[in-house]
Tab-separated table of C-alpha atoms in Angstrom:
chain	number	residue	atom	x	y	z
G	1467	UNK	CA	-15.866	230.911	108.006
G	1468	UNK	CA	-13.264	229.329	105.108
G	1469	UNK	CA	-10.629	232.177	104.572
G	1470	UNK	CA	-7.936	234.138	105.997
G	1471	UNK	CA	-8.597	236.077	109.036
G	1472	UNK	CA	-6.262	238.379	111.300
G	1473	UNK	CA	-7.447	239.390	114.966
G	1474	UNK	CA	-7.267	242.353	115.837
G	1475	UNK	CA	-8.543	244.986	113.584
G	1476	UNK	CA	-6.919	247.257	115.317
G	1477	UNK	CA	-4.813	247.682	117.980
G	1478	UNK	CA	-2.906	250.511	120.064
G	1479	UNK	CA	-0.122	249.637	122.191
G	1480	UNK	CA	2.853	251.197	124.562
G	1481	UNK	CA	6.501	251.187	123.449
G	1482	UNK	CA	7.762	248.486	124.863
G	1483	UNK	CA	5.118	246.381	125.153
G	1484	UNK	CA	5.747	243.006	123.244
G	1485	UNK	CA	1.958	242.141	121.096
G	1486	UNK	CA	1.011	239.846	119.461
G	1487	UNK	CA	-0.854	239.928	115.962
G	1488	UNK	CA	-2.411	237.053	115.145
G	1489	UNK	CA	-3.254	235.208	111.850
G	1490	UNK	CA	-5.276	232.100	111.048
G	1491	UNK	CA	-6.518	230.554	107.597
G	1492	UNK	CA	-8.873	227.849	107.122
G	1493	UNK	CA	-7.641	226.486	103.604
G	1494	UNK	CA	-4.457	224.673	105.027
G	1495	UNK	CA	-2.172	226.206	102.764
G	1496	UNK	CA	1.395	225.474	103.243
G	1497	UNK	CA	2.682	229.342	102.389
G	1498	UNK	CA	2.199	231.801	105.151
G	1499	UNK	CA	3.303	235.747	104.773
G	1500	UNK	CA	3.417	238.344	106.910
G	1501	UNK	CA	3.572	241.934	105.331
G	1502	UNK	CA	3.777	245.557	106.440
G	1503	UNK	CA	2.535	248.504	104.704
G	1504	UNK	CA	3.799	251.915	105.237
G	1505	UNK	CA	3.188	255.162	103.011
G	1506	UNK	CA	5.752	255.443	100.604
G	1507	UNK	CA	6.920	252.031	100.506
G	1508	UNK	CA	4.543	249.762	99.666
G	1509	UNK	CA	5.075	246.247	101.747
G	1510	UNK	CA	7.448	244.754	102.836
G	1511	UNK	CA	7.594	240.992	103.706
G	1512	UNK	CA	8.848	240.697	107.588
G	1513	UNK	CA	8.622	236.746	107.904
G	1514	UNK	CA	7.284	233.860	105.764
G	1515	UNK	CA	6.988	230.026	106.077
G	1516	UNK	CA	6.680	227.506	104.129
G	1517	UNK	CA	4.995	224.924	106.434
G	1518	UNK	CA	4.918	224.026	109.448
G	1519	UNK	CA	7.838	224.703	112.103
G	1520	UNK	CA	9.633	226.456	108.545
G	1521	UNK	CA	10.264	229.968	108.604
G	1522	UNK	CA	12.514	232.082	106.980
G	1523	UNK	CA	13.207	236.179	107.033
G	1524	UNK	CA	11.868	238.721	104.442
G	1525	UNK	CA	13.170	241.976	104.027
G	1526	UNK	CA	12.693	243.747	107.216
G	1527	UNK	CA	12.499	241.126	110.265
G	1528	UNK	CA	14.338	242.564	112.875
G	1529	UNK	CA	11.869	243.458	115.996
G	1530	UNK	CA	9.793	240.363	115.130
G	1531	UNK	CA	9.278	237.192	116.047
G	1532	UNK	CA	6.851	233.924	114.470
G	1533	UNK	CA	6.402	230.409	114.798
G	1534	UNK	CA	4.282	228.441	112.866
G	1535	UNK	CA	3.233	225.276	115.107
G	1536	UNK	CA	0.258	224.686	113.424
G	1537	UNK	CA	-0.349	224.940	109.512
G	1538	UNK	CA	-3.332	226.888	110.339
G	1539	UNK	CA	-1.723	229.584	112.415
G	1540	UNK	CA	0.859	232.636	112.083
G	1541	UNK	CA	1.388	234.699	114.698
G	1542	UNK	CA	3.818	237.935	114.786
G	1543	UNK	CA	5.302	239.006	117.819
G	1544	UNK	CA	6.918	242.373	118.348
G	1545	UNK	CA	8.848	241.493	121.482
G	1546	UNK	CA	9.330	245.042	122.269
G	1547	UNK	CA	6.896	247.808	121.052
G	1548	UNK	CA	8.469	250.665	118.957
G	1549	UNK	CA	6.962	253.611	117.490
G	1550	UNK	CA	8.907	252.318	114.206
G	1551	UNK	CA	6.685	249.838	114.098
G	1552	UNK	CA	3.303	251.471	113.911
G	1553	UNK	CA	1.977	250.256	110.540
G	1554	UNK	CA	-0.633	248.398	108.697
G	1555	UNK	CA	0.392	244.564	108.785
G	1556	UNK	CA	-0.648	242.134	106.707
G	1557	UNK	CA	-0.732	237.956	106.636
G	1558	UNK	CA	-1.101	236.519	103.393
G	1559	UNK	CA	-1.413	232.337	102.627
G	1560	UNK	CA	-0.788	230.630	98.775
G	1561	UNK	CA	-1.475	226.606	98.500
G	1562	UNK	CA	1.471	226.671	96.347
G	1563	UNK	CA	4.984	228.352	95.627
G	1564	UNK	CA	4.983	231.194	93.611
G	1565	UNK	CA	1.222	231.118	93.133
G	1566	UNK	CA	-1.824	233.380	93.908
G	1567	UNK	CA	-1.712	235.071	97.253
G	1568	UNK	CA	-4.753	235.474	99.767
G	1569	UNK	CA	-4.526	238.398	102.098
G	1570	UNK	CA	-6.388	238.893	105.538
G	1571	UNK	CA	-7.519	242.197	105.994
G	1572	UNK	CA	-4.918	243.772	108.172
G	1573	UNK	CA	-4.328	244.860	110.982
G	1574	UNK	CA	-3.564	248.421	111.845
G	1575	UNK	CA	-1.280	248.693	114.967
G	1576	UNK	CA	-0.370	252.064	116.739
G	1577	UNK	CA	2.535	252.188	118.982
G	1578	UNK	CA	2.494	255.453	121.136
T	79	UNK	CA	14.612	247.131	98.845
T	80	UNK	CA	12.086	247.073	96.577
T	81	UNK	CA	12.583	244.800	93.384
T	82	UNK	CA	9.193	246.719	92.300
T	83	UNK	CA	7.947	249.799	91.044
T	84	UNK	CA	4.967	251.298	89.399
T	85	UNK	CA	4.275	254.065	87.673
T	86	UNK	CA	2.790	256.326	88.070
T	87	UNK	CA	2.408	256.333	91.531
T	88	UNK	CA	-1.350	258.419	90.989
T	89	UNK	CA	-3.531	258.445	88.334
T	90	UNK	CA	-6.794	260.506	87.964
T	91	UNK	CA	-9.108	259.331	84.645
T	92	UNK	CA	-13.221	259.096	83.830
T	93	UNK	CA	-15.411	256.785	83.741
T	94	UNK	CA	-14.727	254.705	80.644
T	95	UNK	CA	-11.112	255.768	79.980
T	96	UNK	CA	-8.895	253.179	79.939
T	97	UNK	CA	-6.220	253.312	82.388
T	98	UNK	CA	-2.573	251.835	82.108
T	99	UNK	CA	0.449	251.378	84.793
T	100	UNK	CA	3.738	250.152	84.881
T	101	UNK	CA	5.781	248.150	86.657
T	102	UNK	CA	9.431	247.641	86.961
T	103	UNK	CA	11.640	245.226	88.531
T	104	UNK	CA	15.255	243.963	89.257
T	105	UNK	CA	15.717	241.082	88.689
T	106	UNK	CA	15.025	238.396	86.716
T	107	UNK	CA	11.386	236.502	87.967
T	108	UNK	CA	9.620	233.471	87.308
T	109	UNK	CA	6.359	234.975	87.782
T	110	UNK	CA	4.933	238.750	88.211
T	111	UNK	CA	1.093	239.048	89.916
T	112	UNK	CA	-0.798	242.178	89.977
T	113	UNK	CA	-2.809	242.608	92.820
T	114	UNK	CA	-5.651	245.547	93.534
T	115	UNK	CA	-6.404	247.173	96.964
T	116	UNK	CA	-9.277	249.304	97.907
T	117	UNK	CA	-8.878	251.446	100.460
T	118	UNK	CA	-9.088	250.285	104.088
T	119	UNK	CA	-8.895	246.201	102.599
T	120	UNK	CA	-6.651	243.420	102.054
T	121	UNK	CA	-4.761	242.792	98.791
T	122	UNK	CA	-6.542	240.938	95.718
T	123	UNK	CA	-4.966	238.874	92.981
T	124	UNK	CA	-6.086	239.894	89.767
T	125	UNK	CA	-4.069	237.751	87.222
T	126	UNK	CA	-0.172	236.125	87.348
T	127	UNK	CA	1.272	236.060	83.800
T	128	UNK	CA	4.595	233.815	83.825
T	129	UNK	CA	8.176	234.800	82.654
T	130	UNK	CA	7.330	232.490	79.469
T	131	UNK	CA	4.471	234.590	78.307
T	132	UNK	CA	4.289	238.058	76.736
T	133	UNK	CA	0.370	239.035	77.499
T	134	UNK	CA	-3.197	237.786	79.103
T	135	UNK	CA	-6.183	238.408	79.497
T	136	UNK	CA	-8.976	238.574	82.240
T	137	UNK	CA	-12.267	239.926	81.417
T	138	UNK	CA	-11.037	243.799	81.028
T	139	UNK	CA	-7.686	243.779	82.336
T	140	UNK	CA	-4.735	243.005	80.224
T	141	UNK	CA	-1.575	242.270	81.705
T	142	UNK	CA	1.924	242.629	79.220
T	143	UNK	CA	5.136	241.428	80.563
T	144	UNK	CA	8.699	241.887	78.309
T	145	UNK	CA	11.945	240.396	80.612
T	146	UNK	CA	14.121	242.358	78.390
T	147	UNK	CA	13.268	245.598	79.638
T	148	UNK	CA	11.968	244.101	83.162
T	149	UNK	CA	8.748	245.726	82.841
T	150	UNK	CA	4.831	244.900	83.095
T	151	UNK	CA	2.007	247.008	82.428
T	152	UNK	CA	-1.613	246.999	83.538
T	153	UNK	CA	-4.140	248.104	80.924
T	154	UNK	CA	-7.725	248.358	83.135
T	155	UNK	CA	-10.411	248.489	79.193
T	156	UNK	CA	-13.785	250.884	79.810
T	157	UNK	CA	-12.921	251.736	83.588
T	158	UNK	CA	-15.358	252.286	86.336
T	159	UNK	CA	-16.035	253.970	89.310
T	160	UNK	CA	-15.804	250.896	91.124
T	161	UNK	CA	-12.247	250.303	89.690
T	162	UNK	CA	-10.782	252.990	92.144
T	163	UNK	CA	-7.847	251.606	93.847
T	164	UNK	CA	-4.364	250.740	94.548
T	165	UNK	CA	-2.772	248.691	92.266
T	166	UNK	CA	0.426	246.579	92.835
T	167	UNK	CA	2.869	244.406	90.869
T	168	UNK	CA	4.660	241.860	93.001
T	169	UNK	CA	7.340	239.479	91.796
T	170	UNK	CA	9.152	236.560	92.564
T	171	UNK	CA	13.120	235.862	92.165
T	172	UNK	CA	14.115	233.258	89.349
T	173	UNK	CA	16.490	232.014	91.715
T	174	UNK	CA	17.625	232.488	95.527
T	175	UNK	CA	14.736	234.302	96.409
T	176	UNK	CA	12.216	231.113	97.439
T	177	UNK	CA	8.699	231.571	97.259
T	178	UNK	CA	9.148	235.182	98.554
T	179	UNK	CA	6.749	237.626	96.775
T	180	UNK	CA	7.830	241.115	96.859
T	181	UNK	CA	5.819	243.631	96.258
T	182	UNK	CA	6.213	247.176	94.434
T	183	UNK	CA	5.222	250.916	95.847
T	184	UNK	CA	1.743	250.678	93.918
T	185	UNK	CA	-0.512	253.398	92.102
T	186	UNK	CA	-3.344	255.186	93.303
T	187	UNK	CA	-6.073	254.903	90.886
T	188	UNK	CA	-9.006	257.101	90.751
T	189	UNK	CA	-11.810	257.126	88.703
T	190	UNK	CA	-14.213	259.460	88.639
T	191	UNK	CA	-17.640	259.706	87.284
């Protein structure tokens, strides 16, 4: 299916644990986001890229890890689970800078 | 930090009131997006107005931006039921900010029959 899907839905893990979320979108576009979204403030952009093997920090990175090997493909690591990090994440794609941006429909990780 | 916010965060209204929110932000942008989310879904774009124009149009949404005063508003004509959402602004940095969009705290629409 054309579009931008993240796997999983949902997902409860240990602190410590290191996950991965995963993000994959069909339309080759060269921008790829990852959000989260927490009552009260909105989202916040962890990591972006702007192509391939190019990615750059957002506003709250630190616990996370990407790579962007493929165009394709955006995974987010937390290398090490906290509860701090129990949120609703979001990855986002736009063909062009500064354009229109299409969201996947989150994933909604627990850390107990 | 957020560069930002809407307001008001909630708003309650009828079936074929219009509703209006606001956004404010830091800095100067090159372009501000409004985006809706219902509940439980992903973000939609609704309509990107530029830091060269003052106001557009889509169907009954109109979007107002003045970079004087940093602000954008939302103006949703004969709401429905089916309009009850989130709403977001997200903007972009004129300069040293890349293609980063950053998004605002939202308001919780609600409109009720």
């Amino acid at each position: 299916d054309a579009g931008i899907t993240q796997s999983p839905r949902y997902k409860i893990t240990e602190t410590g644990r290191q996950v991965t979320l995963m993000c994959h979108q069909t339309w080759s576009h060269s921008y790829m986001f990852w959000y989260r979204q927490d009552l009260g403030h909105g989202l916040r952009l962890i990591y972006y890229s702007a192509a391939a093997d190019i990615t750059d920090k957002g506003e709250v990175p630190d616990g996370y890890v990407v790579s962007r090997s493929k165009t394709e493909n955006f995974p987010l690591t937390l290398e090490s689970a906290t509860r701090s990090q129990t949120s609703v994440y979001f990855c986002a794609s736009s063909a062009v800078a500064r354009t229109e941006a299409f969201f996947g429909q989150g994933t909604r990780l627990t850390v107990v | 930090s957020q560069q930002g916010e809407e307001d008001p965060q909630a708003l309650s209204i009828q079936e074929g009131e219009n509703a209006t929110m606001n956004c404010s932000y830091k800095t100067s942008i090159n372009n501000l997006q409004w985006y809706r989310q219902n509940s439980g879904r992903g973000l939609v774009h609704l309509i990107l107005i530029r830091s060269n124009e003052r106001e557009k149009h889509s169907g009954r949404l109109r979007v107002t931006l003045d970079t004087s005063k940093k602000s954008s508003s939302l103006l949703i004509t004969a709401s429905r039921a089916a309009d009850t959402a989130s709403y977001f602004c997200a903007t972009d940095k004129l300069t040293g900010g890349g293609n980063k969009l950053t998004f605002g705290t939202g308001t919780q629409l609600k409109v009720e029959l």
